[in-house]
PDB file of C-alpha atoms in Angstrom:
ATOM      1  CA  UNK F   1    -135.832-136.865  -1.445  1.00  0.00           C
ATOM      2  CA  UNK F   2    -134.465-140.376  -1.652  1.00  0.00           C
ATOM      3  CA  UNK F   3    -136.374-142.903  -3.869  1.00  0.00           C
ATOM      4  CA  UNK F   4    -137.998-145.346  -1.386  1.00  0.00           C
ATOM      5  CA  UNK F   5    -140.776-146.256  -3.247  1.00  0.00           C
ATOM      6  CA  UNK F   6    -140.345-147.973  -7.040  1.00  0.00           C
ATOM      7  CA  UNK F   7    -143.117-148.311  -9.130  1.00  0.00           C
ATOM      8  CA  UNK F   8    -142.282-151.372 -12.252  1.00  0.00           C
ATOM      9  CA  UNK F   9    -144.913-151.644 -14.991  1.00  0.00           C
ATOM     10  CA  UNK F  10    -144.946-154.665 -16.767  1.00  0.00           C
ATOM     11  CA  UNK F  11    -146.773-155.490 -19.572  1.00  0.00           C
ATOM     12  CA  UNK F  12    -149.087-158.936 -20.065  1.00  0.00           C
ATOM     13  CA  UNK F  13    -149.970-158.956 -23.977  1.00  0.00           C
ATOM     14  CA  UNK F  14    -149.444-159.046 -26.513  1.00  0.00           C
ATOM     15  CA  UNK F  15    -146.326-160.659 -25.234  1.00  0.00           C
ATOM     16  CA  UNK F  16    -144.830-160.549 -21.161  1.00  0.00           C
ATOM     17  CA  UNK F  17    -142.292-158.475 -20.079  1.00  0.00           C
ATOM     18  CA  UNK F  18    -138.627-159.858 -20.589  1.00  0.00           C
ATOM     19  CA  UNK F  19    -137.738-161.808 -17.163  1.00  0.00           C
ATOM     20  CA  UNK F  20    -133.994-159.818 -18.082  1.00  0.00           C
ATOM     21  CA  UNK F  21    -136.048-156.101 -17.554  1.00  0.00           C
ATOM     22  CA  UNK F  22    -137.401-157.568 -13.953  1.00  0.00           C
ATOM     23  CA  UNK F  23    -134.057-158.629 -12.906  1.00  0.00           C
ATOM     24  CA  UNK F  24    -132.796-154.913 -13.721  1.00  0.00           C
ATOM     25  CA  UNK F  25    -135.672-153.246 -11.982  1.00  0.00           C
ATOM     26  CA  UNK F  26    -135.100-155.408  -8.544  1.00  0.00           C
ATOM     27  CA  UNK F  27    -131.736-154.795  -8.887  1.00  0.00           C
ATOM     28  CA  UNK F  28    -132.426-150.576  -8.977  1.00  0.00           C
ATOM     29  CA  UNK F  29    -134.469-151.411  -6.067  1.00  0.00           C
ATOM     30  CA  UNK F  30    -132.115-153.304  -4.250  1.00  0.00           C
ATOM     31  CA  UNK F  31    -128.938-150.756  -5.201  1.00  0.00           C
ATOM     32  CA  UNK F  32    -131.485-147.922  -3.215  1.00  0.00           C
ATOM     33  CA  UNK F  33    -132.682-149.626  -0.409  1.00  0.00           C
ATOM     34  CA  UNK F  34    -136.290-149.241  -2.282  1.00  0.00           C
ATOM     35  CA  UNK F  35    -139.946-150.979  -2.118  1.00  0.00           C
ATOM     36  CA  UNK F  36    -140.509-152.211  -5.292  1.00  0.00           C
ATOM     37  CA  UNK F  37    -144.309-152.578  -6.625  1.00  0.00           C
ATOM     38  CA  UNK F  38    -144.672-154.798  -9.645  1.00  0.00           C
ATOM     39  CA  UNK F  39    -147.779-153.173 -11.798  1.00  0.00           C
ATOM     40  CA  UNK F  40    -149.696-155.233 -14.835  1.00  0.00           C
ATOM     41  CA  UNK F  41    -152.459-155.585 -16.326  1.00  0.00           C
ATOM     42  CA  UNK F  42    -154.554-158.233 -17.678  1.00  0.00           C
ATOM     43  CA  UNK F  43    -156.064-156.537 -21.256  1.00  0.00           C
ATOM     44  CA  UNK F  44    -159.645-156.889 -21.682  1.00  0.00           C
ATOM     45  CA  UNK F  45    -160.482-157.486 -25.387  1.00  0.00           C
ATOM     46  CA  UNK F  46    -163.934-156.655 -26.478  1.00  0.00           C
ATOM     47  CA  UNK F  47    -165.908-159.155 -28.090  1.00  0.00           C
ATOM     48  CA  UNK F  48    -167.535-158.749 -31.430  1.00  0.00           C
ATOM     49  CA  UNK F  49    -170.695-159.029 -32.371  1.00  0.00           C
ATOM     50  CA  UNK F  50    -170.895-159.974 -36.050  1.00  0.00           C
ATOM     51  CA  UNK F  51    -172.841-163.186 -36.940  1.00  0.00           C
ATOM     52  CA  UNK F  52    -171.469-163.852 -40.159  1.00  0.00           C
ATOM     53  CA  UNK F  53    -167.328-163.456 -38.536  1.00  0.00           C
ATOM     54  CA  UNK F  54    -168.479-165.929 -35.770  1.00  0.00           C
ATOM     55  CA  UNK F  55    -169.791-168.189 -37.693  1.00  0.00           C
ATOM     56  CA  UNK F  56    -166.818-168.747 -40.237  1.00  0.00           C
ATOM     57  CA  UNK F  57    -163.762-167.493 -38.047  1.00  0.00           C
ATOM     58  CA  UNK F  58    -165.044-168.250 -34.110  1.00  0.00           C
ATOM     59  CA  UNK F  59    -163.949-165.138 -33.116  1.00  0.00           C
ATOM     60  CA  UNK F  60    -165.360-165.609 -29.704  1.00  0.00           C
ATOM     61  CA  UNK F  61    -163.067-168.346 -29.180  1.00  0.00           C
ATOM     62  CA  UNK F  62    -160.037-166.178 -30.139  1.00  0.00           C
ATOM     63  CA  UNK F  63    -161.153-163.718 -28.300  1.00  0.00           C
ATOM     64  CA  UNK F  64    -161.402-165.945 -25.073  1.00  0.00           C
ATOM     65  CA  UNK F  65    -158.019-167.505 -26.279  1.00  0.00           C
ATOM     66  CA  UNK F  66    -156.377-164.034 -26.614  1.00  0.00           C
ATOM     67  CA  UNK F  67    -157.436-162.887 -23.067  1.00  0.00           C
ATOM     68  CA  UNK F  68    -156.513-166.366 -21.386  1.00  0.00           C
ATOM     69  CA  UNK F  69    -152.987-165.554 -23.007  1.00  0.00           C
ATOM     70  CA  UNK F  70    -152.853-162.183 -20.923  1.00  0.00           C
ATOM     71  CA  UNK F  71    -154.152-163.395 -18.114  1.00  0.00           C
ATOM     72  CA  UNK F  72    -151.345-166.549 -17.947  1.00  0.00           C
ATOM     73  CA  UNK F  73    -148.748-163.816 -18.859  1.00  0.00           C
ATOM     74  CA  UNK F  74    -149.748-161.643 -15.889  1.00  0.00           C
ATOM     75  CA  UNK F  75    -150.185-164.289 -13.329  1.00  0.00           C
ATOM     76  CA  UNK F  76    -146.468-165.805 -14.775  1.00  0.00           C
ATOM     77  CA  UNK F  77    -144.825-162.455 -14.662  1.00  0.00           C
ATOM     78  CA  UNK F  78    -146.267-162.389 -11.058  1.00  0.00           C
ATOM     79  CA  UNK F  79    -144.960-165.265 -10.127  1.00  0.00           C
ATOM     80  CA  UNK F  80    -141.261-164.662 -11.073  1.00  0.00           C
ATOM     81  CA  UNK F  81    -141.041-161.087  -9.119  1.00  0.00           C
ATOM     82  CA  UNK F  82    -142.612-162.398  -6.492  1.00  0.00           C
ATOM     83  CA  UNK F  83    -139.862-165.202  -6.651  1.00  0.00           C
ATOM     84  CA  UNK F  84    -137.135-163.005  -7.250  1.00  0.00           C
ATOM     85  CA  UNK F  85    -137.694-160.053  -4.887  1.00  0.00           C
ATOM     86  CA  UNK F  86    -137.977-162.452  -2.035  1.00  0.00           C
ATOM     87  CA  UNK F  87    -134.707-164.179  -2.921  1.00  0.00           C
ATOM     88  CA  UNK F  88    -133.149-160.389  -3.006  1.00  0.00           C
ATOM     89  CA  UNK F  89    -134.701-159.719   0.277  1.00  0.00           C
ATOM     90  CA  UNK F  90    -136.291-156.421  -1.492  1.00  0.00           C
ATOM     91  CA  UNK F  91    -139.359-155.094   0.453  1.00  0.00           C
ATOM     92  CA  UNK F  92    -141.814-155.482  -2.428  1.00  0.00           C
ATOM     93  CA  UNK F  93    -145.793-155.885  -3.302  1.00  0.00           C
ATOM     94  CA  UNK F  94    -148.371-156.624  -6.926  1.00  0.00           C
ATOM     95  CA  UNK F  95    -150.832-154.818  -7.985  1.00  0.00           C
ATOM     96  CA  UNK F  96    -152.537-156.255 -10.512  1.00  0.00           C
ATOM     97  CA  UNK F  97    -156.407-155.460 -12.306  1.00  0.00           C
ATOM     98  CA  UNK F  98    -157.981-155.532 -15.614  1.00  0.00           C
ATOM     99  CA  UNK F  99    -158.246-152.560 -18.570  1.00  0.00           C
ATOM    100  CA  UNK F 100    -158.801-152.637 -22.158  1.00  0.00           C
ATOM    101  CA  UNK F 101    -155.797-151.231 -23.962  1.00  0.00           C
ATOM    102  CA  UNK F 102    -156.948-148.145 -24.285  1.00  0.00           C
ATOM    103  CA  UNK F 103    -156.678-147.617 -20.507  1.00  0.00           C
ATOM    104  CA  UNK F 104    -153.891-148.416 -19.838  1.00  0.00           C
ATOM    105  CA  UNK F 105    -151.514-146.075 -20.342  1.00  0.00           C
ATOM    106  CA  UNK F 106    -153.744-143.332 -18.020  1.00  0.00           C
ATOM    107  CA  UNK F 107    -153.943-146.087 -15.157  1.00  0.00           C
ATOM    108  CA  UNK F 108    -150.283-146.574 -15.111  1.00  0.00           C
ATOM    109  CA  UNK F 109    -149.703-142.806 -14.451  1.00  0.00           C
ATOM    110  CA  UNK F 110    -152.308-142.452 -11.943  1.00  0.00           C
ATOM    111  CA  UNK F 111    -150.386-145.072  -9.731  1.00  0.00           C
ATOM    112  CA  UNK F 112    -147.277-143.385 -10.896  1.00  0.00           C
ATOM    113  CA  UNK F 113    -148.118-139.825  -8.812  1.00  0.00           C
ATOM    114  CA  UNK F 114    -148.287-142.231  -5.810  1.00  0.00           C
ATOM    115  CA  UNK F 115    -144.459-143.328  -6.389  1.00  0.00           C
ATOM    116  CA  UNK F 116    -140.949-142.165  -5.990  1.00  0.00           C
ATOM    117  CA  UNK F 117    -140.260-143.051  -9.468  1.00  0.00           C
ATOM    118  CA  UNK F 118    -141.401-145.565 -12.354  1.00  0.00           C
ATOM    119  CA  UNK F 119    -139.876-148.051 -14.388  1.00  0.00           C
ATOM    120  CA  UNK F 120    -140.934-148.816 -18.041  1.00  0.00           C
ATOM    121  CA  UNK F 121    -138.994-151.635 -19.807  1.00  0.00           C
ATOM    122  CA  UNK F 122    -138.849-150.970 -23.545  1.00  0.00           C
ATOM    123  CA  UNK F 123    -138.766-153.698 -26.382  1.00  0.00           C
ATOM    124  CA  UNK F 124    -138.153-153.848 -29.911  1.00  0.00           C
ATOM    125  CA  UNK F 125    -141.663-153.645 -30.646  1.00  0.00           C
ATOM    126  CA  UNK F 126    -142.781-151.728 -28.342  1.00  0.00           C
ATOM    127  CA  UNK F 127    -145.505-149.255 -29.509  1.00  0.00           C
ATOM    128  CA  UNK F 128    -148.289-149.755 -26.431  1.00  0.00           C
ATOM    129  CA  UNK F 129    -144.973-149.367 -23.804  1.00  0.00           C
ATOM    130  CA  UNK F 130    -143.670-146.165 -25.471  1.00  0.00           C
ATOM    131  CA  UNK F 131    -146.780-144.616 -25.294  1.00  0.00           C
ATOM    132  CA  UNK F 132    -147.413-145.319 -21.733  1.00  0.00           C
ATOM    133  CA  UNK F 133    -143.860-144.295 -20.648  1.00  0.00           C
ATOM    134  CA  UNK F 134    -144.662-140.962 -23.005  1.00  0.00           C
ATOM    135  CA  UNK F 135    -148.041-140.779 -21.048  1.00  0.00           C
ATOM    136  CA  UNK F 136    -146.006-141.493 -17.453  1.00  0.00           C
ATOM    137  CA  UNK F 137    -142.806-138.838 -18.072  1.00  0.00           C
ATOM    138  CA  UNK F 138    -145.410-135.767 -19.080  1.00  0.00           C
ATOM    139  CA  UNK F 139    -148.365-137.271 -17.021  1.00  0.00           C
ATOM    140  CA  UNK F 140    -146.958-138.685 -13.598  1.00  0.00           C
ATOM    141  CA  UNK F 141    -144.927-135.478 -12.346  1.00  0.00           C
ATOM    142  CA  UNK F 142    -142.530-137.456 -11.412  1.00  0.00           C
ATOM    143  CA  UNK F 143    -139.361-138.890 -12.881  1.00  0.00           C
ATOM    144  CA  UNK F 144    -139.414-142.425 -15.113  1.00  0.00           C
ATOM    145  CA  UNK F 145    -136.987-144.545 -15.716  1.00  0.00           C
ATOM    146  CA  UNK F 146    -137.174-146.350 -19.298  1.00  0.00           C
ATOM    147  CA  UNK F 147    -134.387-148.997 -19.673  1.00  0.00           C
ATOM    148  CA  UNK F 148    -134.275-151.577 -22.529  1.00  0.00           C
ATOM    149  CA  UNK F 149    -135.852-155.044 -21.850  1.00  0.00           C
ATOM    150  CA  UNK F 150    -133.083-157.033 -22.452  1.00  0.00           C
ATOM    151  CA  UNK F 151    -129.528-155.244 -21.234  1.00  0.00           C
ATOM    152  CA  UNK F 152    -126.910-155.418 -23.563  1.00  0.00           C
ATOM    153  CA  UNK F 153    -124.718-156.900 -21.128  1.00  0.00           C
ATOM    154  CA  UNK F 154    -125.929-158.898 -17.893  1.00  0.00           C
ATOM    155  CA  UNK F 155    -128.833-158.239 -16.177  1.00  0.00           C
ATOM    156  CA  UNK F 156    -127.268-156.119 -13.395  1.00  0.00           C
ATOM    157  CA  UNK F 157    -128.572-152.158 -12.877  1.00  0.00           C
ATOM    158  CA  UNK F 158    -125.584-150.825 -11.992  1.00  0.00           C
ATOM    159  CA  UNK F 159    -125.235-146.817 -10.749  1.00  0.00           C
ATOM    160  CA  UNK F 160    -121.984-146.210 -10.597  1.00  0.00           C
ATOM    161  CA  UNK F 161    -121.479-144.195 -13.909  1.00  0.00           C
ATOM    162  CA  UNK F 162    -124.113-141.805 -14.426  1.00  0.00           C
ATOM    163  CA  UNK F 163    -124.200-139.257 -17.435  1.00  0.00           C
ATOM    164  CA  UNK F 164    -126.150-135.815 -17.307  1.00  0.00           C
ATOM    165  CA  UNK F 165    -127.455-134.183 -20.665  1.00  0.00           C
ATOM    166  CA  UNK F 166    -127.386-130.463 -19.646  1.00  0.00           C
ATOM    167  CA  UNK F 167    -128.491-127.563 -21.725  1.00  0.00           C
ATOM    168  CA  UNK F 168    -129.550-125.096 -19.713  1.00  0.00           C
ATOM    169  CA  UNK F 169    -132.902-125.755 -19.935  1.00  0.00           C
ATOM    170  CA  UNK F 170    -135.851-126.209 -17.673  1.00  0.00           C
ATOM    171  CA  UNK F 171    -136.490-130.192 -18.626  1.00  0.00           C
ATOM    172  CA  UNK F 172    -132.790-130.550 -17.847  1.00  0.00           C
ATOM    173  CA  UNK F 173    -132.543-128.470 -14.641  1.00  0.00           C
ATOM    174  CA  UNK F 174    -136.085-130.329 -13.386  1.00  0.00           C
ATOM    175  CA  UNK F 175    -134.240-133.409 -13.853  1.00  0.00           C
ATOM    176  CA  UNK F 176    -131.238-132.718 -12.315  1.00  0.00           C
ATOM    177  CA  UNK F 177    -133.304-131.854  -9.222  1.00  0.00           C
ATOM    178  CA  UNK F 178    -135.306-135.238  -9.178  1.00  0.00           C
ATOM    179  CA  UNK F 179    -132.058-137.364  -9.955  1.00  0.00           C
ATOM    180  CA  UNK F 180    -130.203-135.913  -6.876  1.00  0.00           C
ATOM    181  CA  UNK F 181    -130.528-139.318  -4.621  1.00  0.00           C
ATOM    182  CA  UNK F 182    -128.587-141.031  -7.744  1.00  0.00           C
ATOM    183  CA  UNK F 183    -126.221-139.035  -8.652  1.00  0.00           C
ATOM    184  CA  UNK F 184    -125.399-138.571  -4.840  1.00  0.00           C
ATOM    185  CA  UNK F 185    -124.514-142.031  -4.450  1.00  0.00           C
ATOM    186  CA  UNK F 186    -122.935-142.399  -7.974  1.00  0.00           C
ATOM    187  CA  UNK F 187    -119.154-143.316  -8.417  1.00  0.00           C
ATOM    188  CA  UNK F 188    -118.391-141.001 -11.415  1.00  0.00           C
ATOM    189  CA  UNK F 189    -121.013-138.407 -12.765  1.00  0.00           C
ATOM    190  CA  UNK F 190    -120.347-136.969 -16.177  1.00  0.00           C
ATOM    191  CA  UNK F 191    -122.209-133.880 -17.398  1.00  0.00           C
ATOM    192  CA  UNK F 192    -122.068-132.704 -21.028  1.00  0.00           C
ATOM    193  CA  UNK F 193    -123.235-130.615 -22.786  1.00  0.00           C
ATOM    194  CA  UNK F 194    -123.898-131.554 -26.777  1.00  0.00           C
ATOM    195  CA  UNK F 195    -122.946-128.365 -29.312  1.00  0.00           C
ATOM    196  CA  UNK F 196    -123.511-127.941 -32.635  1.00  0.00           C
ATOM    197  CA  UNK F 197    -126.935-129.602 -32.714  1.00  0.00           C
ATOM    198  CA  UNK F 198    -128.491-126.420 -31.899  1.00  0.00           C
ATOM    199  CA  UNK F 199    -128.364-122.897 -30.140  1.00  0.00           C
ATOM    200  CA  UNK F 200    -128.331-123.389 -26.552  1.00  0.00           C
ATOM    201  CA  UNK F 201    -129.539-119.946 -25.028  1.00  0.00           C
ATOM    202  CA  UNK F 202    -128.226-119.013 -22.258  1.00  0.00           C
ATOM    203  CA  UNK F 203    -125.733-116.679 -19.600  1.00  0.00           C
ATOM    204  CA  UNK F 204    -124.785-119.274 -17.342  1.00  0.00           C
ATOM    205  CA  UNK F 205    -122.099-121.812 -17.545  1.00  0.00           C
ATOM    206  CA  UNK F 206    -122.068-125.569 -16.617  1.00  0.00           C
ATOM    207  CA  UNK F 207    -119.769-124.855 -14.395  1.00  0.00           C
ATOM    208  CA  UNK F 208    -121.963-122.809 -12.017  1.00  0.00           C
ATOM    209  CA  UNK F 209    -124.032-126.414 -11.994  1.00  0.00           C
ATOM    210  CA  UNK F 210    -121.010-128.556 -10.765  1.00  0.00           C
ATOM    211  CA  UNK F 211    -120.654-125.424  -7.859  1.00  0.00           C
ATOM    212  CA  UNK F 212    -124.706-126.089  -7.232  1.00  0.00           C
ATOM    213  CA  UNK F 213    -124.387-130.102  -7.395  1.00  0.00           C
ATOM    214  CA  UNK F 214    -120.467-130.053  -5.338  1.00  0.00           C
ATOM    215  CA  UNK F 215    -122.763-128.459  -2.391  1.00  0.00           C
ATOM    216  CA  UNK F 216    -124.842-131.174  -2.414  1.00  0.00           C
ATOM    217  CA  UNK F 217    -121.672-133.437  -2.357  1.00  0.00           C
ATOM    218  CA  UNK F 218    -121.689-134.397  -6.253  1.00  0.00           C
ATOM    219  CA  UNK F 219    -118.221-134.419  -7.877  1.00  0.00           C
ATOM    220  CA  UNK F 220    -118.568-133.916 -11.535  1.00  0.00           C
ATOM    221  CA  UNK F 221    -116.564-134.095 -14.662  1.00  0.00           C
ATOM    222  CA  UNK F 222    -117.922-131.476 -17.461  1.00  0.00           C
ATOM    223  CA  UNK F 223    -117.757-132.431 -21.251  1.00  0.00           C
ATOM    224  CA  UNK F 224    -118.265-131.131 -24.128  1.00  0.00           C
ATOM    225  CA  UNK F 225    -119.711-133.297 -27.008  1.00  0.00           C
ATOM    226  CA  UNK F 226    -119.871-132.105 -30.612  1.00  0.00           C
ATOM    227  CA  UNK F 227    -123.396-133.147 -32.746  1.00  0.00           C
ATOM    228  CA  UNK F 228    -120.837-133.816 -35.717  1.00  0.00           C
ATOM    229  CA  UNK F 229    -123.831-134.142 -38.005  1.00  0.00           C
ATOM    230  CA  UNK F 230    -126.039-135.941 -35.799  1.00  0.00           C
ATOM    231  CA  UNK F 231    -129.456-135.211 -33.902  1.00  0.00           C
ATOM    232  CA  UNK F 232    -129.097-134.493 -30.449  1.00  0.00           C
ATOM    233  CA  UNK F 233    -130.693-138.026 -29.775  1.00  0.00           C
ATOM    234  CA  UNK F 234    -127.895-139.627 -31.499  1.00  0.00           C
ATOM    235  CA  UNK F 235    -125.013-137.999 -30.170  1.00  0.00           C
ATOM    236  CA  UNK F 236    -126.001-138.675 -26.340  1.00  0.00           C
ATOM    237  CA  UNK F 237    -126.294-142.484 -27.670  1.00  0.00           C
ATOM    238  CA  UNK F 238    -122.903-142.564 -28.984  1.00  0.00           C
ATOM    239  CA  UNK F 239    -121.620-140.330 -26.095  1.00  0.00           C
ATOM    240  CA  UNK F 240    -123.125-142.951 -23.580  1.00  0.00           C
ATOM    241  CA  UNK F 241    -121.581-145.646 -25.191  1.00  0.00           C
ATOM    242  CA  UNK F 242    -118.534-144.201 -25.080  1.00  0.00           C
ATOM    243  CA  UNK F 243    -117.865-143.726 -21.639  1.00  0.00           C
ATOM    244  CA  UNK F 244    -119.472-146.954 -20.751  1.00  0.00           C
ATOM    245  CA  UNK F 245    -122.758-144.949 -18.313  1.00  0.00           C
ATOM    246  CA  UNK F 246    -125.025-147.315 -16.156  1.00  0.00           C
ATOM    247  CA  UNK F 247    -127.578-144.620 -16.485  1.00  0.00           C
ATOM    248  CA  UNK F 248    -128.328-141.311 -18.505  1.00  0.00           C
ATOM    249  CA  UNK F 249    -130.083-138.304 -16.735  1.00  0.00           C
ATOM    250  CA  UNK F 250    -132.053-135.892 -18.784  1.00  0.00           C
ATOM    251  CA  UNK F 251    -135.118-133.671 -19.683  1.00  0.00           C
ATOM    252  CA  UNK F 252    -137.944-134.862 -21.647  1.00  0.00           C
ATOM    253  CA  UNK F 253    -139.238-132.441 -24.177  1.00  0.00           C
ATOM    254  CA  UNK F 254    -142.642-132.203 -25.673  1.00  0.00           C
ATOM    255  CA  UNK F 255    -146.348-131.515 -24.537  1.00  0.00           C
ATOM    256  CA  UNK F 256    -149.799-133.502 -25.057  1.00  0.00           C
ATOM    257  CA  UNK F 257    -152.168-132.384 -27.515  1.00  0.00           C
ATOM    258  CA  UNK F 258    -155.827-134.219 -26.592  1.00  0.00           C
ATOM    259  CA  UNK F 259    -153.714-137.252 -25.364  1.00  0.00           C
ATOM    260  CA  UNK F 260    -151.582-137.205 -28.292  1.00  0.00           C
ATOM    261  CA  UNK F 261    -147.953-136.476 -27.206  1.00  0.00           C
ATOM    262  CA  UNK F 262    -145.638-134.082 -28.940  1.00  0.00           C
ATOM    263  CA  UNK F 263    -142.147-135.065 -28.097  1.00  0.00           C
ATOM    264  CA  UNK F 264    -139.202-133.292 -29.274  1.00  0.00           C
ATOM    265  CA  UNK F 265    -136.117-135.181 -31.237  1.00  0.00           C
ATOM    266  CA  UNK F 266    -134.137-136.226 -28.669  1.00  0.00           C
ATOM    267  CA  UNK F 267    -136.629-137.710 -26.305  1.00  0.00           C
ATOM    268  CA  UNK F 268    -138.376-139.496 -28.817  1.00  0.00           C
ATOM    269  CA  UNK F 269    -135.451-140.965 -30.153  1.00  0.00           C
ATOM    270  CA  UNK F 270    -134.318-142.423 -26.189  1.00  0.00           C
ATOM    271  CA  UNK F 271    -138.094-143.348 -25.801  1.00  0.00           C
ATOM    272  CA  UNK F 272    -138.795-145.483 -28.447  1.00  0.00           C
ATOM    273  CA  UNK F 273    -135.369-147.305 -28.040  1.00  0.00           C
ATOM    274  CA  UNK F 274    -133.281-146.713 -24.804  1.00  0.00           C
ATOM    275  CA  UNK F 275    -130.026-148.375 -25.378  1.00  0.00           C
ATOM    276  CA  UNK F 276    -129.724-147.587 -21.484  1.00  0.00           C
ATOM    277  CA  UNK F 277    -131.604-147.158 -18.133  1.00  0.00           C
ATOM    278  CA  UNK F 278    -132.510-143.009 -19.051  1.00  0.00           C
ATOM    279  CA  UNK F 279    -134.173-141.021 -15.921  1.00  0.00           C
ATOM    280  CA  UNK F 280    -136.640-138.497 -17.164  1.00  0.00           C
ATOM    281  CA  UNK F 281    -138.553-135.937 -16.187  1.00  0.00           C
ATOM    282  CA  UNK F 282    -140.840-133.166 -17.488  1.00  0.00           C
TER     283      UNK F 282
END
């Protein structure tokens, strides 16, 4: 299934989304021929009721202040898509509402199940955006992107070197599956395979994947990437910068405990700081 239909969530507060991480997402959309639907959210922040905290502090008024900030970040972050998808001539619409923070995260994966795939910009500090991309990858069931805010270099989303972390597993071989429409139109495609890190169970052979993917008319190179004392998380970093990849394909680990999410080593790591667009899926 090609991805026709791009889901971006942007966030309004505490600070907006990075115009650099809407750039990149029009410019996935653009590379696949994709709608693109800009998502935000202006944060509702309770108000308090204590007399004596009013009194001294105002708190209403910072309250008021604090949601007038989200509301100018969504309607600005609005503003620039809109600008930007028309001057791309990308097929695109907004959906925006209101949710307290601790809503968010489960509204952003109920639109996700009605996309092709989602994009989640991660920042520095980050905490509310790695949860909902956590909440999206083992909620949605479907893949999410997660790609740093601000690129290290440019603003262009480029998919013409895309890396595969295969080990055997289900994650991986789920996201192999739901990657397909990129790495089909992908210049290079790597696929390696990190050892040393730990056992990788198994009696097949990465090279009965590049038969499986060659049928579907994917080319790949297979590698082999030693841990060399480092997580698993740590070596696909390194590994990534190394051959220079536009993107990074691979399986998300973990499960949610009563909407707490268990992730395992390596996902976490590429979750909570992406130092690349990385397709996941669970």
């Amino acid at each position: 299934m090609a991805f026709k239909d791009v889901l971006l969530q942007l966030s309004s507060y505490p600070e907006p989304t990075p115009i650099a991480a809407v750039e990149q997402a029009i410019g996935f959309a653009e590379a696949l021929g994709a709608h693109l639907s800009a998502l935000t959210y202006k944060i509702e922040i309770p108000s308090t009721s204590n007399v004596l905290a009013n009194s001294l502090l105002d708190i209403q008024g910072m309250v008021a202040a604090e949601r007038q900030k989200s509301v100018t970040n969504a309607q600005a972050l609005m503003g620039v898509f809109e600008s930007m998808a028309t001057k791309h001539g990308i097929a695109h619409d907004q959906i925006v509402g209101s949710c307290p923070t601790s809503q968010l995260a489960a509204i952003v994966t109920e639109h996700a199940r009605m996309h092709d795939i989602t994009m989640v910009p991660i920042g520095a500090q980050a905490d509310l955006q790695q949860y909902v991309a956590e909440c999206v990858i083992f909620g949605s069931g479907r893949p999410t992107i997660v790609f740093p805010e601000v690129p290290k270099s440019g603003n262009s989303f480029s998919l013409d070197i895309v890396g595969v972390a295969w080990d055997f597993s289900r994650p991986a071989a789920r996201t192999v599956a739901d990657a397909l429409p990129i790495l089909q139109r992908a210049k290079t495609v790597r696929v390696v395979t990190i050892t040393q890190e730990k056992t990788i169970d198994t009696r097949r052979s990465s090279a009965e994947l590049a038969t499986h993917l060659a049928r579907h008319g994917v080319e790949v190179v297979l590698e082999v990437e030693e841990a060399a004392g480092r997580t698993i998380g740590q070596a696909l970093e390194g590994y990534a910068a190394a051959r220079d990849l536009d993107l990074l394909v691979m399986g998300a680990y973990g499960h949610s405990r009563m909407r707490d999410f268990i992730l395992g080593g390596a996902t976490k790591t590429i979750v909570a700081n992406p130092p690349l667009p990385v397709l996941l899926s669970h």
